Structures are given as C-alpha cells and as structure tokens.
Amino acid sequence: MSHPSSGPATVDAAGIVAASDPHVVVEMLARLQPLERADKFRKLPARFAFLVFRQLEATHQQELLEQLDAEQVRRLVEEIDPDDRARLLLEVSEPAAERLLAGLSAQERELTEQLLAHPQESAGRIMSPEYLTLQRAMTVDEALMHVRTFGREAETIDVLPVTDDDSRYAGIVALSDLVLAAPQERIEQLMNVDIRPVRADEDQESVARWIQSADLLAAPVVDDEGRLVGLVTVDDAMDVLDVEEWEDLSRTGAAEPLRRPYFSASIMRLARSRVLWLLMLAIAATLTVNVLNAFEQTLETIVALSLFIPLLIGVGGNAGAQSATTIVRAMAVDDVRFSDVTRVVSRETRVGLLLGSIVAVLGLLPVWWFVGRELAIVVCLTLVAICTLASLVGSFMPLLARRIGVDPAVVSAPFVTTIVDATGLLVYFLIAHAVMGI
Amino acid sequence: MSHPSSGPATVDAAGIVAASDPHVVVEMLARLQPLERADKFRKLPARFAFLVFRQLEATHQQELLEQLDAEQVRRLVEEIDPDDRARLLLEVSEPAAERLLAGLSAQERELTEQLLAHPQESAGRIMSPEYLTLQRAMTVDEALMHVRTFGREAETIDVLPVTDDDSRYAGIVALSDLVLAAPQERIEQLMNVDIRPVRADEDQESVARWIQSADLLAAPVVDDEGRLVGLVTVDDAMDVLDVEEWEDLSRTGAAEPLRRPYFSASIMRLARSRVLWLLMLAIAATLTVNVLNAFEQTLETIVALSLFIPLLIGVGGNAGAQSATTIVRAMAVDDVRFSDVTRVVSRETRVGLLLGSIVAVLGLLPVWWFVGRELAIVVCLTLVAICTLASLVGSFMPLLARRIGVDPAVVSAPFVTTIVDATGLLVYFLIAHAVMGI
C-alpha cells in the first residue's frame, strides 16, 4: 500500500526533497535513519517544514526536536496545536522538552501546561483548548461575524460549542449548519442540544468510540462544574482508536506495543518490548513440565500418550484464543460488560463444547486407525473437554481482568493458551486413567 | 465503558424509551433480542426514530428493515445517505433489499446503484456521491452563496472540492477556510492543491489510513479520467479502519470476524466463525504427531524429553506470534513492504536469537537442577534455536501472504505457532541426538 495516487518521492542532487505533497515527504522521511532524516528535514523550506512536521509520527517529531537547533525548534513549535504539543512534551527527553517550552509564548505555554494537568489517557489530555464559543442569544449573522473575527485563533471551527452566561456548556452548532441557516435565526434555536458533553477526566477510548459511533466532528469537553474546557476533534479520536487497537493486537500477540515505526525501533528495543512477556509466559509454561513430571510413570508405560500432547494443547490454545479475542473486542465496543459474565461464559462454554465435539467426531476414525481404539477414545474425549474448558477460561479471563482494572488484552490469547496447556494436560491424563485404567 | 456522561436509559411503563439522546437509545436497543428491539423501535417518534436508526449497527439496521412494514421502511430509508444505503443493501436479505429500493425516489436509487458498481472494499463503495463542487473562477462570496443555495442536498459541505470546466478535480476548500477568507478572494487562490485525489478503485483501507494520517475531513475521489465522482468522509474512514483492525485482531485470535454485536450472534454463528480455523489448525497440528511418532523410540529411551515438549513449543509459538503481530501491524500502517523482506527477516531473526538466548541463560540452572546437565543443555540450546526459527517464520509468513494476495493476518499468529510447533520438535530431537548421542 503506497500513498494513494502520489508519485514516487525523489531526493534531488542537493539532497532536498522535490515533492510538493507534505504527505509524500513524510512517507519518505519515515523510511530514513534518524540522522539522515534530520539532515533532510533541515533543508525543507520553512513553511513546508511545518506542514511536514505536523504529519510526522510523534516519535519522529521527538527525534527531530532533539537534533534541530533552538531557532529551528522555536519556529516549528509555535505553530503546533496545544494538544499535539502536550503529547510531544510527554514523549521527548528532558532537554528536548525544555527547548520545546522555551520556544513558546507565555500564553501558549499555559495552555499546554493546563492539558498536562489532566490524568493520562483522559479526554483532557487530547482535547483542544483553542476553540471558539458562541452565545445562546447571538443571531446566525452575529455568530458568523464572530467566527470571521476570531476563528483564526482556534484549532477548529468546524464545530462551535455554545455556552450560557456562566460559561456552562449548552449545545453545539456545526459550522455547516451555521452557514446554511437563516441570518436572523437565534443560535439558541439552531444549536444541537442532543450532543452531551464528555468530562475531562473520562477515558480517551470511550470518548473516541463515542465520536466514532455518533459521527461527530468534535465532542465538547466540560469540567466537574459543567463548564466548557475544550473540544476533542475527530482526527485525535481516530489516532486514539488506532493506538488502542494496536495495543490490543500487540498484547494478543504477546508483545508490548512498539509506539514507533518499525524501522526506527532498534533490535534491542524490539527485544525489550517482547522479553518480559516471553519470560512470564515461559515461567507459566513450567506448569506443564510439572504436570507431565507428575505423570512420568504413566508416560513411561504408554509413550504413545505423548504423541498427542502438542496437538491437544494446540487445539485447546486456539479455542481459548478464539473466545478471548472475541470477548476483548466485544468489551472494547461495549457490547459486553462484567455484569454479563454468567451469560457470556455460559454462551462461550456451549460454543466450546460444540467446537470440541465437531473436532472430536472428525478426528475419531483417523486416530483410531493410527493408534488403536482405546487411545483414540481418550484423545477425542480430551478434545471435547479441552475445547470446553478453553472457551470457559478464554471468556472469563478478559472479563475478570477488566473487573480488577487490568487491560483485558493483557490476559487474553497468550495467557489463556498457557493456562489451558497445563489444565488440558491434567485432563488428558485423568481421562487416560479412567479409560485405560492406568 | 458506558456512553460518556449519559444517564441510564429507562423504558417507561408503555414500553416507550424515555431518553432524549439517540445514542443512549441505540445502546439500549443493542442489548435487546431482535423481536423486542423491533417492537421498541416502532414506538419511537418518527424523526427521532431516524436519528436512532442512523446510529445503529448495520446488522441491527438490517434486522429492523426485515421486520418493519413498507411505510415505516420508506420513511426511514429516504433519509439515509447513499453510501450507507449501499452498504445496507449488500447486507440485508433479498426481500429486505427490494423493500429498501422500492422506498427510494428514482434519483436516489440511481445514486445507490452507481456506488454498488464499484469493486468491493474500494473507495468507490464508501464515498458519498452527494457533494457540492465549487468552480475555480468563483469568488469566496459567490461560493458561499452557492453553498447556501445548494448545500442542503449534499451529504457533507465541511469540505468542498473544486473542479475545472471539464469537471476534472482541481483542489479542495474547507468550509472553515471559505468562511474565514476575504469575500473577493478567488477560489483558485484559496483552494488547497496539495490534497491529491484518490481513485475510486483504490483500497478502502489505504484511503482511510491516508485520511487519518493527513487529518482530513474528507478525501476527494476521482475516476480513471480524473473527474470528480465523490468524497470519502472521515466518519466512513473511521468505520473502515475499525473493521479492518477488528479483522486483524480476530484472525490473530484464529477466528473469522463476527461482523455483528456479540449478543446478537447465535451460538451456531459463533461456532461457525471459528470451526474452520480450528479444524485447519488441528490438521496442521497432526504434523507434530508425525514428528513425535518418528522419534517414538527416542522417547521410549528418555521419557524425560517429553516433559519439556509443551514448554518449548509454547515459547516458540509466543516468539513467532510476537514477530508476526509486529509485522502485520507494520504492514497495515505501511512501515514495511515486501521489498523490505531481507531487512525485516534479518532484523527479526536477530531479535529472536537475542530473546532465545536470554530465556535459555535464565532457564539453564533451574532445568539443570530439575533434570540434570545433559538434558538442560539440550533444552536451552533448543530454546535458542526455536526462538530464532520462530521469529524468522513469524516475520516471513505475513510478508509472503501479502505478496501472494492473502490477508497477512490470516497466516499470522496461529499458523506461525502451528508451523513452529512441528519444526521446533524436530530441532529438539536433533539437538538431543547430537548432545546425548541417542
């Protein structure tokens, strides 16, 4: 997938990017090494440099800030929106953050510091404090005049919140509705009062999902007293959802999210994002060694039992991962809550029973032919039991995680698989004991 | 996560929803059974019903269309945007689709049919054909008058594409810029020519990612001759990305995406979305039975070797899943392409070697203490080999999949795990053979 319809970006003889589309330059810069990137970036014309900078990934912005000189930083930074600046400040190193703040006017610095006062991952962190408000009593004509006079200072004017006299949030007017309305209509009549405001300390992801499901261009943010403090715009909501989904996907794949483009992460950094997961799961997997050790005598008597160990725990792990992934997603989009726990676990257990039965019935004859009747019965009964168990564990663990305040994706697929490995082996030997009398 | 700041939705004695926020009603309806949902929906006031309908998930819309009478359907359908209607038409049953089309005016029906002529998952399918164009030669004042006169018929006027005389796309003007501009300025000077148009047959996901990374409210869509045919708006882009990420997550969890809310999917449907994956992976896992069978004699001699089988394939599977997930994501956001294959596989292999070495070094002493020196050396050497191998396979498979036109997420974590299981066992016995001389 390349950038839609854009020609290849080229670097001319002097090393200056010869492309008029900032997005093409961003793509090209993203594929360079950090030093090379800073070098190319310095050669961009000033205004164009800002357009490019704004579209760079946060980690690339950070690297550049660390490598540009004070004057270059100042010129860039004063044009960035306060919410993007707040995000940058948290990600850059101490000296880069100081240079960044030093480049700001007193007013801009205050706006940025206000955003940073909100809790991490809250709506307050990603909202734009530079919005433009309308008053209930204004006419459409007055409102448009107000927009024309002060609109340039706001981050967005696509959506205009309306406040009461005491700056309490009252409703919202889309610029498009304002343009289409009759000149003498009152804002009070025009404004949409169905869009409820979100609180500044609410979770980013839930705000972003709301913007998505209600097709908003921006959601109004209020403080504890209902006073308007900012707007969360749709582009920031998109970025939040992207990051959240990426975190879920990473953890389902047993790794911490990278938070930077693939090639700009070093081998050490890639390993670091994975090593803890791998070790924890390996330690959890020593459970399987203990289970097998407890049944070592059984294994010595019937070595053929060991032939099916990887197959059985593989199927169990997959069934568990299926349930876990489904439930993690259903929770993310708020289809499922902890209060649904009995209903969810009972549904998933029935799904697991059904799946295990299908796999067992289809597998019975081949296994019979391969190792004989008795062992085939043991293997197939285990398949049914292990799939049921895996779906039960796989659906319960993410719900439990959310309940105790852990990201459900953290305990999803890989952890479920490891738990199912150990308990599945236990079930296998117990069934073998019952059927084969060993 | 509940809807931000909204109170609990209540159903009054008459069964009519007593909540003024459509979003709250949508949430409440989503949790009901289909028949109950249709029943409640019929009782909503007409205009409010549309607001609710528009925000319902596509599957719920579909169910409702199948249960409402012709007049109710007609009233709902005429208010839906053509692109949303096209999506609905594809998802509903034959009779519901006919009722839906019957409810449309000739002009609306034609717009919908035009959208359906574009390939699946293309920009043409999700674009809005109801946009408003400006001409290069217009002044800002004329353009605003044009917007006021015709704006109500367009799906969006937040972004206004500009065309040449032969209706070729020339640039784009944001409504906000139009409002802020000097009345006599020409559109030609105001328009942004840096936003390149996308082609109608381009992939939805790449268009959506571009809208996200460039922070656009809408992207212009052109046909093969560069004539403007529509706009892809940011809300549609958000939905596309959400579905795509969900598909990746599902396949990483070895299931087909559900495409409907959790509780509205039956047990049979849940099982159906998983059973094929489970069977395919189980069949692939019979490889492990064959490998173990080939080494049955070795296992009979040293039963202790079997103790570590689940642990080793577990660690290998996790390392493989880590690489696969990282690469699937890096490809989705276009950080990595097939042409990077050598660089990616070599990086991942080094990461795997590093991870395997760390796990092996930390595991050496405990395993030594548990089963003796020789077996400990075998287990730890296998850990190094299996992690390296897993990372290699895990990074190569998704790249290969994309190359041959398969969704990389399909062959990611679960398939990589299964392949690594079998090859890992082989490596285990070969190392045991070399070290222990069996």
Short mmCIF file of N, CA, C and O in Angstrom, two decimals, chain A residues 130-182:
data_model
loop_
_atom_site.label_atom_id
_atom_site.label_comp_id
_atom_site.label_asym_id
_atom_site.label_seq_id
_atom_site.Cartn_x
_atom_site.Cartn_y
_atom_site.Cartn_z
N GLU A 130 -8.14 25.40 22.31
CA GLU A 130 -8.31 26.57 21.45
C GLU A 130 -9.53 26.41 20.56
O GLU A 130 -9.42 26.08 19.39
N TYR A 131 -10.70 26.62 21.17
CA TYR A 131 -11.94 26.52 20.41
C TYR A 131 -12.60 27.89 20.40
O TYR A 131 -12.09 28.84 21.01
N LEU A 132 -13.71 28.00 19.69
CA LEU A 132 -14.40 29.28 19.60
C LEU A 132 -15.83 29.05 20.07
O LEU A 132 -16.51 28.15 19.57
N THR A 133 -16.29 29.81 21.06
CA THR A 133 -17.65 29.59 21.56
C THR A 133 -18.61 30.63 21.02
O THR A 133 -18.26 31.76 20.75
N LEU A 134 -19.88 30.21 20.90
CA LEU A 134 -20.96 31.12 20.56
C LEU A 134 -21.84 31.29 21.80
O LEU A 134 -21.79 30.49 22.72
N GLN A 135 -22.62 32.37 21.80
CA GLN A 135 -23.57 32.60 22.90
C GLN A 135 -24.97 32.28 22.41
O GLN A 135 -25.30 32.51 21.25
N ARG A 136 -25.80 31.76 23.34
CA ARG A 136 -27.19 31.42 23.02
C ARG A 136 -27.93 32.54 22.28
O ARG A 136 -28.67 32.30 21.34
N ALA A 137 -27.73 33.78 22.76
CA ALA A 137 -28.56 34.89 22.29
C ALA A 137 -28.14 35.44 20.93
O ALA A 137 -28.84 36.23 20.31
N MET A 138 -26.95 35.03 20.44
CA MET A 138 -26.48 35.54 19.15
C MET A 138 -27.43 35.14 18.02
O MET A 138 -28.06 34.09 18.06
N THR A 139 -27.48 35.99 16.97
CA THR A 139 -28.15 35.56 15.74
C THR A 139 -27.10 34.86 14.89
O THR A 139 -25.89 34.95 15.16
N VAL A 140 -27.57 34.16 13.85
CA VAL A 140 -26.66 33.47 12.95
C VAL A 140 -25.66 34.46 12.33
O VAL A 140 -24.47 34.18 12.23
N ASP A 141 -26.17 35.63 11.94
CA ASP A 141 -25.30 36.66 11.36
C ASP A 141 -24.21 37.10 12.32
O ASP A 141 -23.04 37.20 11.95
N GLU A 142 -24.60 37.35 13.56
CA GLU A 142 -23.62 37.74 14.57
C GLU A 142 -22.60 36.63 14.81
O GLU A 142 -21.40 36.88 14.95
N ALA A 143 -23.10 35.42 14.83
CA ALA A 143 -22.21 34.28 15.06
C ALA A 143 -21.19 34.16 13.93
O ALA A 143 -20.00 33.95 14.17
N LEU A 144 -21.64 34.32 12.69
CA LEU A 144 -20.71 34.23 11.56
C LEU A 144 -19.67 35.34 11.63
O LEU A 144 -18.49 35.13 11.33
N MET A 145 -20.11 36.53 12.03
CA MET A 145 -19.18 37.64 12.19
C MET A 145 -18.14 37.31 13.26
O MET A 145 -16.95 37.54 13.08
N HIS A 146 -18.62 36.72 14.35
CA HIS A 146 -17.75 36.31 15.45
C HIS A 146 -16.71 35.30 14.95
O HIS A 146 -15.51 35.40 15.24
N VAL A 147 -17.19 34.34 14.16
CA VAL A 147 -16.28 33.32 13.61
C VAL A 147 -15.24 33.98 12.71
O VAL A 147 -14.05 33.68 12.79
N ARG A 148 -15.69 34.91 11.83
CA ARG A 148 -14.75 35.55 10.91
C ARG A 148 -13.70 36.36 11.67
O ARG A 148 -12.56 36.44 11.25
N THR A 149 -14.10 36.95 12.79
CA THR A 149 -13.18 37.81 13.53
C THR A 149 -12.16 37.01 14.34
O THR A 149 -10.98 37.31 14.36
N PHE A 150 -12.65 35.96 15.02
CA PHE A 150 -11.76 35.26 15.96
C PHE A 150 -11.38 33.84 15.53
O PHE A 150 -10.62 33.17 16.22
N GLY A 151 -11.95 33.40 14.40
CA GLY A 151 -11.80 31.99 14.01
C GLY A 151 -10.36 31.54 13.78
O GLY A 151 -10.04 30.38 13.98
N ARG A 152 -9.50 32.47 13.35
CA ARG A 152 -8.14 32.06 13.02
C ARG A 152 -7.35 31.55 14.22
O ARG A 152 -6.39 30.81 14.06
N GLU A 153 -7.77 31.98 15.41
CA GLU A 153 -7.01 31.57 16.60
C GLU A 153 -7.41 30.19 17.12
O GLU A 153 -6.75 29.64 17.99
N ALA A 154 -8.52 29.66 16.64
CA ALA A 154 -9.00 28.37 17.14
C ALA A 154 -8.35 27.22 16.36
O ALA A 154 -7.98 27.38 15.20
N GLU A 155 -8.23 26.05 17.01
CA GLU A 155 -7.68 24.88 16.30
C GLU A 155 -8.71 24.36 15.30
O GLU A 155 -8.37 23.92 14.22
N THR A 156 -9.98 24.41 15.68
CA THR A 156 -11.02 24.01 14.75
C THR A 156 -12.22 24.95 14.88
O THR A 156 -12.53 25.41 15.98
N ILE A 157 -12.86 25.26 13.74
CA ILE A 157 -14.13 25.98 13.81
C ILE A 157 -15.21 25.19 13.10
O ILE A 157 -16.30 25.68 12.86
N ASP A 158 -14.89 23.93 12.76
CA ASP A 158 -15.90 23.09 12.10
C ASP A 158 -17.07 22.85 13.03
O ASP A 158 -18.19 22.64 12.58
N VAL A 159 -16.79 22.87 14.32
CA VAL A 159 -17.82 22.67 15.33
C VAL A 159 -17.69 23.80 16.34
O VAL A 159 -16.59 24.10 16.80
N LEU A 160 -18.81 24.45 16.65
CA LEU A 160 -18.77 25.61 17.55
C LEU A 160 -19.64 25.36 18.77
O LEU A 160 -20.87 25.29 18.66
N PRO A 161 -19.02 25.18 19.95
CA PRO A 161 -19.83 24.97 21.14
C PRO A 161 -20.53 26.26 21.57
O PRO A 161 -20.03 27.36 21.32
N VAL A 162 -21.70 26.10 22.19
CA VAL A 162 -22.47 27.25 22.66
C VAL A 162 -22.46 27.21 24.19
O VAL A 162 -22.64 26.15 24.78
N THR A 163 -22.22 28.39 24.82
CA THR A 163 -22.21 28.41 26.28
C THR A 163 -23.27 29.38 26.81
O THR A 163 -23.71 30.29 26.12
N ASP A 164 -23.66 29.12 28.09
CA ASP A 164 -24.53 30.04 28.81
C ASP A 164 -23.70 31.22 29.31
O ASP A 164 -22.49 31.26 29.11
N ASP A 165 -24.35 32.14 30.03
CA ASP A 165 -23.64 33.31 30.55
C ASP A 165 -22.51 32.91 31.49
O ASP A 165 -21.46 33.54 31.51
N ASP A 166 -22.71 31.85 32.28
CA ASP A 166 -21.67 31.44 33.23
C ASP A 166 -20.71 30.43 32.62
O ASP A 166 -20.13 29.62 33.31
N SER A 167 -20.56 30.48 31.29
CA SER A 167 -19.66 29.62 30.51
C SER A 167 -19.91 28.12 30.70
O SER A 167 -19.03 27.30 30.50
N ARG A 168 -21.15 27.78 31.08
CA ARG A 168 -21.55 26.39 31.11
C ARG A 168 -21.91 25.94 29.70
O ARG A 168 -22.53 26.70 28.95
N TYR A 169 -21.59 24.70 29.37
CA TYR A 169 -21.89 24.16 28.05
C TYR A 169 -23.40 24.04 27.84
O TYR A 169 -24.11 23.55 28.71
N ALA A 170 -23.89 24.51 26.68
CA ALA A 170 -25.34 24.46 26.44
C ALA A 170 -25.70 23.63 25.20
O ALA A 170 -26.76 23.02 25.15
N GLY A 171 -24.83 23.59 24.22
CA GLY A 171 -25.14 22.86 22.99
C GLY A 171 -24.04 23.09 21.98
O GLY A 171 -23.00 23.66 22.30
N ILE A 172 -24.27 22.66 20.77
CA ILE A 172 -23.21 22.74 19.78
C ILE A 172 -23.81 23.09 18.42
O ILE A 172 -24.95 22.73 18.14
N VAL A 173 -23.06 23.85 17.61
CA VAL A 173 -23.52 24.21 16.27
C VAL A 173 -22.41 23.83 15.29
O VAL A 173 -21.26 24.21 15.49
N ALA A 174 -22.75 23.06 14.26
CA ALA A 174 -21.78 22.76 13.22
C ALA A 174 -21.66 23.99 12.33
O ALA A 174 -22.65 24.66 12.05
N LEU A 175 -20.42 24.28 11.89
CA LEU A 175 -20.23 25.44 11.01
C LEU A 175 -21.11 25.30 9.77
O LEU A 175 -21.69 26.28 9.29
N SER A 176 -21.25 24.05 9.28
CA SER A 176 -22.07 23.86 8.08
C SER A 176 -23.52 24.27 8.33
O SER A 176 -24.15 24.87 7.46
N ASP A 177 -24.06 23.96 9.52
CA ASP A 177 -25.43 24.37 9.82
C ASP A 177 -25.54 25.89 9.94
O ASP A 177 -26.53 26.49 9.55
N LEU A 178 -24.47 26.48 10.51
CA LEU A 178 -24.47 27.93 10.67
C LEU A 178 -24.51 28.61 9.30
O LEU A 178 -25.25 29.57 9.08
N VAL A 179 -23.72 28.10 8.37
CA VAL A 179 -23.66 28.69 7.03
C VAL A 179 -25.01 28.56 6.31
O VAL A 179 -25.44 29.45 5.59
N LEU A 180 -25.69 27.43 6.54
CA LEU A 180 -26.95 27.18 5.83
C LEU A 180 -28.16 27.85 6.49
O LEU A 180 -29.22 27.93 5.88
N ALA A 181 -27.99 28.32 7.75
CA ALA A 181 -29.16 28.82 8.48
C ALA A 181 -29.57 30.23 8.02
O ALA A 181 -28.79 30.95 7.39
N ALA A 182 -30.82 30.61 8.35
CA ALA A 182 -31.30 31.95 8.04
C ALA A 182 -30.57 32.96 8.92
O ALA A 182 -30.35 32.69 10.10
#
